[in-house]
Coordinates of C-alpha atoms in Angstrom, one line a residue:
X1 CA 27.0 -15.3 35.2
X2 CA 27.5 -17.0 31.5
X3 CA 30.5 -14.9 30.4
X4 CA 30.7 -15.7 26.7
X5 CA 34.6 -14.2 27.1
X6 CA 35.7 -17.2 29.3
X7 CA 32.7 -19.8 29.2
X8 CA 31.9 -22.1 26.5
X9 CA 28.8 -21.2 25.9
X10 CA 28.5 -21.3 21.6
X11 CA 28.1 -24.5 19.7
X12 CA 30.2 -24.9 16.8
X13 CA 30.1 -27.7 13.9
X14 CA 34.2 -27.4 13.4
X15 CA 35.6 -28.7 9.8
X16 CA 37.1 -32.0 11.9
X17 CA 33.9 -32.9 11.9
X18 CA 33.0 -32.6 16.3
X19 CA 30.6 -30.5 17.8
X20 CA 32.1 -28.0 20.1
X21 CA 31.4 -25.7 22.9
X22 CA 33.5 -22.7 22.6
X23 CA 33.8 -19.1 24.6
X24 CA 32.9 -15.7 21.8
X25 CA 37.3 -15.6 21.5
X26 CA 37.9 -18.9 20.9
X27 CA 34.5 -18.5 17.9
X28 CA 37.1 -15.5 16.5
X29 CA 40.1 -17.7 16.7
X30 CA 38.2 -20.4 14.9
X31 CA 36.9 -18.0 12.4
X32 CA 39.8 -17.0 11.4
X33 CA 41.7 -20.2 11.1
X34 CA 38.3 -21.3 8.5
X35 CA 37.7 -23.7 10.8
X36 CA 34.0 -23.0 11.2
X37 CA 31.1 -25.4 9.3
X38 CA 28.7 -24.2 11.0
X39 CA 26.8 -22.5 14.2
X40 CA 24.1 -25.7 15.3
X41 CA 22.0 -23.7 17.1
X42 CA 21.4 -20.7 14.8
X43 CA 18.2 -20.6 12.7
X44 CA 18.2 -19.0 9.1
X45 CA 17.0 -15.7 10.5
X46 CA 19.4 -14.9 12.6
X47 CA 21.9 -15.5 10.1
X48 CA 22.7 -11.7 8.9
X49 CA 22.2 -10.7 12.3
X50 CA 25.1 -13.0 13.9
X51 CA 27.4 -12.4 10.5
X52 CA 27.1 -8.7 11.5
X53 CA 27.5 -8.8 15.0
X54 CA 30.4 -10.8 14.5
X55 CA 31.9 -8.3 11.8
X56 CA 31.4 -5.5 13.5
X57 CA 33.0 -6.1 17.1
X58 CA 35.5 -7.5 15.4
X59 CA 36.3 -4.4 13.1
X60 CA 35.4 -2.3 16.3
X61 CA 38.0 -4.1 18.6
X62 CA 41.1 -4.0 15.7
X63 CA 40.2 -0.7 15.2
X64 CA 40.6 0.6 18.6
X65 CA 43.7 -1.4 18.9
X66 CA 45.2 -0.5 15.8
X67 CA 45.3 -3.9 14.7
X68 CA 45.0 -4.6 11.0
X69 CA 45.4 -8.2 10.3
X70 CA 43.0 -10.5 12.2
X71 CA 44.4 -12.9 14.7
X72 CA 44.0 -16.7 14.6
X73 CA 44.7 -16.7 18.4
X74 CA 42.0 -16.9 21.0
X75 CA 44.3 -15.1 23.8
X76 CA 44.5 -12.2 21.6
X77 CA 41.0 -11.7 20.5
X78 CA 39.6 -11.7 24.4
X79 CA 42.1 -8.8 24.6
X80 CA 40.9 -7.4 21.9
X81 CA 37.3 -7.7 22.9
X82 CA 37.5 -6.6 26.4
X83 CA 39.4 -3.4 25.0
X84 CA 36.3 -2.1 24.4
X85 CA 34.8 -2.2 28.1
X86 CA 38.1 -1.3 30.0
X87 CA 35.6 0.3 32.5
X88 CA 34.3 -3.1 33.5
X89 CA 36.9 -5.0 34.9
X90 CA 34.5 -7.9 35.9
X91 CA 33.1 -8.5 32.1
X92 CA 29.8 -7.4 32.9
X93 CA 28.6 -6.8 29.6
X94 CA 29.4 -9.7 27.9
X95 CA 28.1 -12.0 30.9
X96 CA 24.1 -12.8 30.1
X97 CA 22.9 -12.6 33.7
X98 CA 23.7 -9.8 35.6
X99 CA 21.5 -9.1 39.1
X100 CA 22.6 -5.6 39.4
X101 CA 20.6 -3.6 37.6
X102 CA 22.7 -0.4 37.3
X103 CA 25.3 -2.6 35.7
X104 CA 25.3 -3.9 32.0
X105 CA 24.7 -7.4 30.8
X106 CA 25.3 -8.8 27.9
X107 CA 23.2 -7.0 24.9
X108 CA 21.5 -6.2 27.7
X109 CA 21.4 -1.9 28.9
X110 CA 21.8 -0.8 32.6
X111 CA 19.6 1.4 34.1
X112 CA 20.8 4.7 36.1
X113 CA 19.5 3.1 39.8
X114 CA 18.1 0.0 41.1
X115 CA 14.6 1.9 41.3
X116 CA 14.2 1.7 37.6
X117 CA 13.9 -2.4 38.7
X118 CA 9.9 -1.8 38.8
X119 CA 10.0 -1.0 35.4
X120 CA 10.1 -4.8 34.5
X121 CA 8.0 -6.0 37.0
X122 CA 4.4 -6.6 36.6
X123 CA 5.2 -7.5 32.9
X124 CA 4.8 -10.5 31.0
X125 CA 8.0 -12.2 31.5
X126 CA 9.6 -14.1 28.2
X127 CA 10.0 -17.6 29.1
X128 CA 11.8 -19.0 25.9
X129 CA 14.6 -17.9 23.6
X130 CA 12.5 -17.7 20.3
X131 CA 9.8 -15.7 22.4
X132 CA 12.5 -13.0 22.9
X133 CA 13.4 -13.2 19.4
X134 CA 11.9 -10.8 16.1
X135 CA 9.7 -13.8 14.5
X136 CA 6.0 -12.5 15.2
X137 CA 3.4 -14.8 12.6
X138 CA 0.5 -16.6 12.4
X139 CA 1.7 -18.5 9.2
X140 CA 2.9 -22.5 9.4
X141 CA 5.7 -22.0 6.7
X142 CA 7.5 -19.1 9.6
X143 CA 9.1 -20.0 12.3
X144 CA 7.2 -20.8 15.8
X145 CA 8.1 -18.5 18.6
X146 CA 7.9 -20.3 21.9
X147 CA 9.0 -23.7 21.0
X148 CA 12.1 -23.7 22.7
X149 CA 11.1 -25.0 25.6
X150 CA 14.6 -26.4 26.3
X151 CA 16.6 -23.9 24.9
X152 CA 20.0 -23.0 26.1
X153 CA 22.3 -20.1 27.2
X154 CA 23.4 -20.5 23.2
X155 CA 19.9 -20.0 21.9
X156 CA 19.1 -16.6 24.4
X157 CA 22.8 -15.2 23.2
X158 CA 21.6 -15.7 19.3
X159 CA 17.6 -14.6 20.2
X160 CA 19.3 -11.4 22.1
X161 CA 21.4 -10.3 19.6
X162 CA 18.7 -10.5 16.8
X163 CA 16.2 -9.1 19.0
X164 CA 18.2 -5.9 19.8
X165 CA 20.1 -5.6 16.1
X166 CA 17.5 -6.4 14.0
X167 CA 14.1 -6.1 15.6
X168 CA 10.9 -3.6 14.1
X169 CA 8.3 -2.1 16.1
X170 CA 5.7 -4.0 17.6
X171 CA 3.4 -1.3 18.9
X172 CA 4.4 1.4 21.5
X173 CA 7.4 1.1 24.4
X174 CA 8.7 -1.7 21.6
X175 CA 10.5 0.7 18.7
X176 CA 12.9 -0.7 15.8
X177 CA 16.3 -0.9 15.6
X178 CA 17.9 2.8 13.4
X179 CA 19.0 0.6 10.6
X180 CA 15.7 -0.1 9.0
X181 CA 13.9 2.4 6.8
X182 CA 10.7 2.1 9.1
X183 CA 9.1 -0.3 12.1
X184 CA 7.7 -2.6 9.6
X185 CA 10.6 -2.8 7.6
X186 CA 13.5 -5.3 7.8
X187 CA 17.3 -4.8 8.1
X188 CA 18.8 -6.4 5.1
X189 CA 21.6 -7.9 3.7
X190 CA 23.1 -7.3 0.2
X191 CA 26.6 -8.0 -0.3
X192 CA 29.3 -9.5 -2.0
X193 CA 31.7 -12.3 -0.4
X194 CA 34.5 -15.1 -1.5
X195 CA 32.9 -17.9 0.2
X196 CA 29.5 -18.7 2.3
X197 CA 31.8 -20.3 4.5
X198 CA 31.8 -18.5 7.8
X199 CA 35.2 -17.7 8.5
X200 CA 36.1 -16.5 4.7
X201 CA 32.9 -14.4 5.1
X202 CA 33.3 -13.2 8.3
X203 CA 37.3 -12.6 7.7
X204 CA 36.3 -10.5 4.3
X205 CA 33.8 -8.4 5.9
X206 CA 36.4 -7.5 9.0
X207 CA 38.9 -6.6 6.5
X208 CA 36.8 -4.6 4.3
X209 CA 35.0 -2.5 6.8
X210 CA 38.4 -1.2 8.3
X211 CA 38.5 0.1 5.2
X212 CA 35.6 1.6 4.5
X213 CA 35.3 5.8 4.5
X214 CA 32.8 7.0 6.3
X215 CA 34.3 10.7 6.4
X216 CA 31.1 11.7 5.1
X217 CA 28.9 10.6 7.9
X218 CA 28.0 12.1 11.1
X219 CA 29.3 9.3 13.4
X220 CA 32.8 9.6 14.9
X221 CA 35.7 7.0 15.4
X222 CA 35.5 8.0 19.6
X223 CA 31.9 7.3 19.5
X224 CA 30.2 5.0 21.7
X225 CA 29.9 1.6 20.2
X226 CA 28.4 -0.7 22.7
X227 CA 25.3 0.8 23.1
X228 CA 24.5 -1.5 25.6
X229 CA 26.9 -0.4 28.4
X230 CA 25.2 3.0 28.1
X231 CA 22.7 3.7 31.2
X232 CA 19.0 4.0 29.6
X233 CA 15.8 4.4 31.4
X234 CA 13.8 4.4 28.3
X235 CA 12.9 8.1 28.1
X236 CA 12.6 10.2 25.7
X237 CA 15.7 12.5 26.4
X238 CA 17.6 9.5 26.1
X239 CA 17.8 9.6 22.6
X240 CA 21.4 9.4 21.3
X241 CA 22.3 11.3 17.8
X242 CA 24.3 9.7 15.5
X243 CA 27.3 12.3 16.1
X244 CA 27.5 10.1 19.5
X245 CA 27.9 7.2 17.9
X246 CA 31.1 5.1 16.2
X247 CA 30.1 4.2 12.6
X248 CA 30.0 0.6 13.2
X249 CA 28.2 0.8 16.3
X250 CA 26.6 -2.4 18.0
X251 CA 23.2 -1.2 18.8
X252 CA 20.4 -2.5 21.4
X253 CA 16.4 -1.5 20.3
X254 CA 15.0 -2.7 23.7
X255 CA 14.6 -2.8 27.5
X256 CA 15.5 -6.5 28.3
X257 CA 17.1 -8.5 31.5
X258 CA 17.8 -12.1 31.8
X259 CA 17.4 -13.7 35.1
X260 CA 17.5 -16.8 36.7
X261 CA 14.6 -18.9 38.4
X262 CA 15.2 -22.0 39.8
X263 CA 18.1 -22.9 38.0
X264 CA 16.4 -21.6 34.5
X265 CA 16.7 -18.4 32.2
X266 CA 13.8 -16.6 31.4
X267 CA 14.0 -12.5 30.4
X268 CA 12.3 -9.3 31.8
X269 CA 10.7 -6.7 29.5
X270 CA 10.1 -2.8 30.1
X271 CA 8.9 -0.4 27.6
X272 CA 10.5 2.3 26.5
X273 CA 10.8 5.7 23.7
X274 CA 13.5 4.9 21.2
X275 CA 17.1 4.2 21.7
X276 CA 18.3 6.8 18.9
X277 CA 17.4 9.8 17.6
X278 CA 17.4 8.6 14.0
X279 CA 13.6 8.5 13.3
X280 CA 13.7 11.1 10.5
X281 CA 16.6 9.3 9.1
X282 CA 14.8 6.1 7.8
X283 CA 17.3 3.8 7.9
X284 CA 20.6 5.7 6.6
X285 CA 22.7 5.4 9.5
X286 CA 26.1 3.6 7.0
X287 CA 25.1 0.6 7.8
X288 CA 27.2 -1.6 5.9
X289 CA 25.0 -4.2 4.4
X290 CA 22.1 -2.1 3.7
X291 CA 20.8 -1.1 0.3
X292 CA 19.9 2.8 0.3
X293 CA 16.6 3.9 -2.1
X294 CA 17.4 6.9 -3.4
X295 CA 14.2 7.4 -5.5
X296 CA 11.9 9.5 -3.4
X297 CA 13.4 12.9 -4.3
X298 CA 12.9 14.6 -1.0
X299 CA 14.5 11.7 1.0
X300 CA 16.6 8.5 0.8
X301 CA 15.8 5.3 2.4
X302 CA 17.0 2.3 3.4
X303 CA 15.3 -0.6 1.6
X304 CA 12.0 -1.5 2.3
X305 CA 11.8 -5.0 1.7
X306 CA 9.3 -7.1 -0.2
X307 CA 8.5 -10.6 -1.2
X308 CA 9.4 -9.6 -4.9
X309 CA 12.9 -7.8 -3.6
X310 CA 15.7 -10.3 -4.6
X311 CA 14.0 -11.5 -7.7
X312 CA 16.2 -10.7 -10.6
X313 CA 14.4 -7.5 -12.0
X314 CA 14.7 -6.1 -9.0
X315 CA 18.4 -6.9 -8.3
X316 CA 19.6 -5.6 -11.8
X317 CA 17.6 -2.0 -10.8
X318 CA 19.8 -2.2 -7.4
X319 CA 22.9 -3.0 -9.5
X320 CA 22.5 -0.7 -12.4
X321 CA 20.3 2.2 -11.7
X322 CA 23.2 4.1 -9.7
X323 CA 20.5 7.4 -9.3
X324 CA 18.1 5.4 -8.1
X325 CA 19.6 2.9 -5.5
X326 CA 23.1 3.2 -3.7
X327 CA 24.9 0.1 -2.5
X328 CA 26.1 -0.7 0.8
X329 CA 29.5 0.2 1.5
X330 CA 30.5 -3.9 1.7
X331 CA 29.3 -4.5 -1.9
X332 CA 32.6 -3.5 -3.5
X333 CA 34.2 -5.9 -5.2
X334 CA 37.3 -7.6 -3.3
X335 CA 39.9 -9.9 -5.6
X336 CA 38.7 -12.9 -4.3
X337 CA 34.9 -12.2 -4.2
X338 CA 32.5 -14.7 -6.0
X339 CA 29.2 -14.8 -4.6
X340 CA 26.1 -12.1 -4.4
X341 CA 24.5 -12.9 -0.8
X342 CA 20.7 -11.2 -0.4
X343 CA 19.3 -11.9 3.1
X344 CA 16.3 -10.2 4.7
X345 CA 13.2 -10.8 6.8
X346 CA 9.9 -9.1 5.4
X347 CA 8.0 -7.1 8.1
X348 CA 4.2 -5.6 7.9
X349 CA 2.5 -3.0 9.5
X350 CA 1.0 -5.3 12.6
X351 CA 4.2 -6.1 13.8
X352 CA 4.1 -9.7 12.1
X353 CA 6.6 -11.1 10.0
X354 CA 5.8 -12.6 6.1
X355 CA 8.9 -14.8 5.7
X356 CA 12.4 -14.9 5.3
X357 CA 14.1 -14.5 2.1
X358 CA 17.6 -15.3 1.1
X359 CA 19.5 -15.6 -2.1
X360 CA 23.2 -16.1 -3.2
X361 CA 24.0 -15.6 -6.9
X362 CA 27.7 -17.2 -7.8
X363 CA 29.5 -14.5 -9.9
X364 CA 32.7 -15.2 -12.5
X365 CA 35.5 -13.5 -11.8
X366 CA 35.2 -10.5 -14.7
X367 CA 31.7 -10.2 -13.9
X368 CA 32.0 -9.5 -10.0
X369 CA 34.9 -7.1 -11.2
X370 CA 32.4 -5.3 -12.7
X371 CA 31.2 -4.2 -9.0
X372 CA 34.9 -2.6 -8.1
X373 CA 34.9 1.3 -7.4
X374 CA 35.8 2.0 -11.0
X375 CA 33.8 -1.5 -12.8
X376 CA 32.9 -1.1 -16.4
X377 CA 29.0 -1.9 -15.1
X378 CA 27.1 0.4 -18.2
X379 CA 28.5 -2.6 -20.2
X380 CA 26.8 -5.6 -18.3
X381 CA 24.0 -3.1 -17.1
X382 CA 23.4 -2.7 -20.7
X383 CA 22.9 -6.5 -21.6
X384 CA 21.4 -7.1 -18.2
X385 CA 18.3 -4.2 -19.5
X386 CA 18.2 -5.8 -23.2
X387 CA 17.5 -9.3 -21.5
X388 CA 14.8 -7.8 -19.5
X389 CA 13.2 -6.6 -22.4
X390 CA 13.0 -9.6 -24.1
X391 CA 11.5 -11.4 -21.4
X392 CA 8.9 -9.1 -20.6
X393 CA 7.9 -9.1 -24.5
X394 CA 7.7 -13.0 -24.3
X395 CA 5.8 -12.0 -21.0
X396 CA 3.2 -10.2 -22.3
X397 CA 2.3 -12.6 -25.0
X398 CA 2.3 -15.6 -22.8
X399 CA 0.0 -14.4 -20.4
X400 CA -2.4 -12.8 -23.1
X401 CA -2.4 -16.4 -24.7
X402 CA -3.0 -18.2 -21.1
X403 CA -6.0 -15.5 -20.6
X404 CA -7.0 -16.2 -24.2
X405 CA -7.5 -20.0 -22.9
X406 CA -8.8 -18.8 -20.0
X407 CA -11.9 -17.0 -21.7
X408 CA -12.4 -20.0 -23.8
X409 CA -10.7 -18.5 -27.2
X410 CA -12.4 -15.7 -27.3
X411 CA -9.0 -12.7 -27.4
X412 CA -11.4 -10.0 -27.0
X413 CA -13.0 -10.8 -23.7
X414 CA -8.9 -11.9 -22.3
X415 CA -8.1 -8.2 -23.3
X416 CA -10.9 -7.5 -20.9
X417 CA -9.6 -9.5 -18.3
X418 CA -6.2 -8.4 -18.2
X419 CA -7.6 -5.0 -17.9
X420 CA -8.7 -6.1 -14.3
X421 CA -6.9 -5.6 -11.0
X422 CA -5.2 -9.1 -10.0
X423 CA -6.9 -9.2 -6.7
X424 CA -10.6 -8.2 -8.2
X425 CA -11.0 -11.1 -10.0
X426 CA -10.0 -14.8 -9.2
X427 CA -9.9 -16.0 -13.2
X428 CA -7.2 -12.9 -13.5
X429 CA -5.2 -14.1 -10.2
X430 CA -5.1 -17.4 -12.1
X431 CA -3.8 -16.0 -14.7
X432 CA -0.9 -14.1 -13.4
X433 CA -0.1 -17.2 -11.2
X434 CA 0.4 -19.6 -14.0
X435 CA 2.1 -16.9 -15.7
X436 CA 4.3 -16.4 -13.0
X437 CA 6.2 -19.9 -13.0
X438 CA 7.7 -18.7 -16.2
X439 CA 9.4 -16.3 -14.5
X440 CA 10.4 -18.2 -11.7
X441 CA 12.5 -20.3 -14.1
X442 CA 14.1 -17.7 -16.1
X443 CA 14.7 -15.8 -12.6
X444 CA 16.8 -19.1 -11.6
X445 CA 19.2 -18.6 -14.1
X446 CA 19.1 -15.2 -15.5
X447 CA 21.9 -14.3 -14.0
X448 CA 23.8 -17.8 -15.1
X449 CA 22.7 -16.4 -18.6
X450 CA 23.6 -12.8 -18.7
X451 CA 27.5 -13.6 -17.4
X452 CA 27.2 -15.5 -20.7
X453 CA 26.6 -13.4 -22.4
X454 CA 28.9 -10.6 -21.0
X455 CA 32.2 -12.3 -20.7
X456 CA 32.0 -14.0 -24.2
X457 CA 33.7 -12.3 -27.3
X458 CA 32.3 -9.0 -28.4
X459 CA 31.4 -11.1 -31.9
X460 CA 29.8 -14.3 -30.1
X461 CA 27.3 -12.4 -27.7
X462 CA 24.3 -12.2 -30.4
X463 CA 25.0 -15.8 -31.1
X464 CA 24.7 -16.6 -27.2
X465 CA 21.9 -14.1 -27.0
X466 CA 19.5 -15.7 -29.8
X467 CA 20.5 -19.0 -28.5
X468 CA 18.9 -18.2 -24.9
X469 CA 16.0 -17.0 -27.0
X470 CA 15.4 -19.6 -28.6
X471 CA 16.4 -22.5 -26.6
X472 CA 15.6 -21.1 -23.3
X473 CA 13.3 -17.9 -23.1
X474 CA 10.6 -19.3 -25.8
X475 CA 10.4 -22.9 -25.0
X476 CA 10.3 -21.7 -21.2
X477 CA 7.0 -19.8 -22.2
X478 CA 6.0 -22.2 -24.2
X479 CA 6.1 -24.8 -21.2
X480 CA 4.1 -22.9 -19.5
X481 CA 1.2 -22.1 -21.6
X482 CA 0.8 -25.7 -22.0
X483 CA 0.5 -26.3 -18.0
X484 CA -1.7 -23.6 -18.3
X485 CA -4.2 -25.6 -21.1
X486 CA -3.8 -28.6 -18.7
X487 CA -4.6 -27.1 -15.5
X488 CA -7.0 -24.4 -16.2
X489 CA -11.1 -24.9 -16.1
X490 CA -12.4 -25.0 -19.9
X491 CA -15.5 -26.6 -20.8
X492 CA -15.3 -29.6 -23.0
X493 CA -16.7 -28.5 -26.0
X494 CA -14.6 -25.8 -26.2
X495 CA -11.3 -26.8 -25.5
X496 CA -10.0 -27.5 -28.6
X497 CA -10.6 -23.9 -29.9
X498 CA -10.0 -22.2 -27.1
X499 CA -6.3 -24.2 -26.8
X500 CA -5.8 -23.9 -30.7
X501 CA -6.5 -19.9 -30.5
X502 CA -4.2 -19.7 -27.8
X503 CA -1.7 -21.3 -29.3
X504 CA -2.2 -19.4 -32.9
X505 CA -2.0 -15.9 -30.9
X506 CA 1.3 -16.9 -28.8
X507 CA 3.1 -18.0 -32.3
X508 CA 1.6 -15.3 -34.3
X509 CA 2.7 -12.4 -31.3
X510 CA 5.8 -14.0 -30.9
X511 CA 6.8 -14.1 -35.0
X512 CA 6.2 -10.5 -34.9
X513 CA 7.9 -9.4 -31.5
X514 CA 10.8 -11.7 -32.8
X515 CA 11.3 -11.5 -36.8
X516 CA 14.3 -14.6 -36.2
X517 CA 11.4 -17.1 -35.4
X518 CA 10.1 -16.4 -38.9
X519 CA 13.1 -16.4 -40.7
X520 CA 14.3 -19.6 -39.3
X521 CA 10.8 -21.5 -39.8
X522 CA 10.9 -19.8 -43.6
X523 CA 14.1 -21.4 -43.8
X524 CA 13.1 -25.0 -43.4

């Protein structure tokens, strides 16, 4: 029932402008052709996890067929697709509902008899799509689960397939996906593409994955790749090594089954020991999109992510610092690549989610060049780590002047206070928070800055540079300490010092970290 290969069960927002229904095929055809604006029914989280799924069955079905170009046909690509399961003649796994419990259903694994049926009985059945979904939080800016009260076959193929591709551990008989460095973790995103336009994206990815080498890894090109037509009964003996595996294998975390009731969908849960053996691994399993941390000496990992994790610091460390991080096997530059996409969802320890984050950067063409398998990237790493230190010199001083005004002029006691832990004190959080919205604005267009810099004229870059300093960096600091004397407590008969030694010590630190400022006020 619901075959997403012949039923048009995926709403698409097509490039004519309609709204169509359209079978998993006809999505590829349409993908290819660019004639995709959007997927209605998707919400931002399950954007890396659809992007993927899509890439990889794609590059899994060519593959198998030896196909190299993709196919703006929608004939061709259900061929393609059901290559994969030539054992099931009647589509069962890509159909949602599936009775027959020793069969597969879409994302969905069989079991080896219909005995194994108790093990979703007497559980708490998952009455809406977002339910079945990863998103676990008690905060208002996350999303809701269980709001989809009316949600449609589209909805539970989108919760499914983030669900089984993307989800962490929420406590035992519920384990996390292999592609994430721990439970609490996330499975992130960190690429390159030509376009955030879903067919150029999805078409890039397709093409560059087929040739990616993964000679070095412990999967095989015979390996299973649908991991959900593979009988699983949850145990522990279960456990599938990698060498069983294809390398872009389409993986499933969990025991689920859809099922119908009076005409509606809902989705049966059994627990279960992990899917793959890949525990010890934490997280490096080629996974094409995922950043790999290689600074614990004793292991790698795959990133952990963080609220913090796509600010620009960070990125330039994943960019530049090749012994500590390794990028994903997609982040090589392709001719027509233009854009730095950063997607990820941060996980903690109680199963919860803390947000999602996403970031696309636009690149230049000589600056995303840089990120081809023989880039010049010392060169722009170079500029990127100068700029860096700049800004945390400009930093420092700001937030020692805002502290200065905090503790009512006196530099001594601010000193002091920046000596204590941010969450120890609340006049220090303050601090750091005010602080902070000076990096937020040189974070929006650092990178705007640094390509600037780096694709100008060896003999105009030290013109471009001091102009950022002085007409960007500085007067962004400078911005900010004054919110900072308008918004932070002082008492009224102190004010006027305490903002005029602020002030004095941000100019005076600032002359003396940047000799320029003095030369060019010397000069008028």
């Amino acid at each position: 029932m619901y075959n997403i290969l012949t039923e048009r069960l995926i709403r698409v927002d097509k490039s004519d402008g309609s709204r169509v229904e359209a079978s998993l095929p006809a999505v590829y055809a349409a993908l290819m052709a660019d004639e995709v604006e959007a997927f209605p029914a998707q919400r931002p989280h399950q954007r890396h996890a659809w992007h993927a799924f899509l890439v990889q069955l794609g590059a899994m079905a060519m593959q198998k067929a030896g196909v190299t170009e993709p196919s703006a046909d929608t004939a061709e690509w259900a061929n393609l697709i059901r290559g994969l399961t030539p054992e099931f003649p009647d589509d069962e796994p890509w159909q949602l509902v599936v009775d027959d419990i020793t069969k597969p259903a879409f994302m969905q694994p069989p079991a080896s008899s219909e005995d194994k049926l108790a093990d979703y009985k007497n559980k708490s059945n998952v009455k809406t799509p977002d339910e079945l979904d990863i998103i676990s939080t008690s905060k208002d800016h996350d999303v809701k689960r269980g709001i989809l009260s009316d949600g449609n076959v589209n909805d539970w193929i989108l919760a499914l397939i983030n669900l089984q591709t993307m989800a962490g551990q929420i406590g035992n008989g519920h384990y996390p996906i292999s592609r994430m460095q721990s439970g609490w973790n996330s499975r992130t995103s960190f690429t390159l593409t030509s376009s955030q336009r879903w067919g150029e994206h999805v078409t890039r990815d397709i093409i560059a994955l087929l040739e990616v080498d993964f000679t070095d890894w412990p999967m095989r090109w015979d390996g299973i790749r649908l991991l959900w037509t593979e009988p699983w009964d949850g145990n522990a003996a279960e456990a599938l090594t990698l060498d069983k595996l294809h390398p872009y294998y389409l993986e499933v975390c969990r025991r689920r089954r859809l099922a119908m009731s009076e005409g509606v969908i809902y989705a049966r849960v059994a627990t279960s020991n992990r899917r793959l053996a890949t525990k010890n691994s934490l997280g490096v399993v080629g996974d094409p999109w995922q950043l790999v941390d290689k600074r614990d000496k004793k292991s790698n990992k795959a990133l952990a992510m963080q609220k913090d994790s796509f600010n620009y610091r960070r990125i330039v460390d994943y960019l530049f610092e090749g012994d500590k991080w390794d990028l994903p096997p997609l982040f090589f530059a392709r001719n027509s690549d233009k854009l730095l996409v950063a997607r990820g969802v941060k996980g903690d320890r109680g199963g919860e989610t803390e947000g999602y984050y996403e970031r696309i950067i636009p690149f230049r063409h000589r600056t995303v060049q840089v990120f081809g398998r023989r880039g010049p990237t010392k060169e722009l790493g170079d500029i990127a780590r100068e700029r860096i230190k700049q800004i945390t010199r400009v930093q420092a001083i700001l937030k020692e002047a805002i502290a200065t005004f905090a503790c009512h002029g006196d530099a001594k006691k601010a000193k002091e206070l920046l000596s204590v832990r941010k969450r120890e004190d609340a006049l220090r959080k303050r601090v750091d928070e005010i602080a902070d919205k000076a990096e937020e604005k040189i974070d929006e267009r650092f990178f705007e800055h640094l390509q600037e810099e780096f694709e100008a004229h060896e003999n105009e870059r030290n013109s471009i540079r001091h102009d950022w300093l002085h007409t960007f960096l500085i007067p962004s600091a400078e911005f900010v300490l004054s919110l900072a004397h308008r918004s932070l407590p002082s008492r009224q008969n102190e004010f006027f010092y305490a903002r005029a030694s602020s002030q004095n010590l941000f100019d005076g630190y600032l002359k003396t970290a940047f000799p320029t400022l003095k030369e060019e006020e010397d000069d008028i």
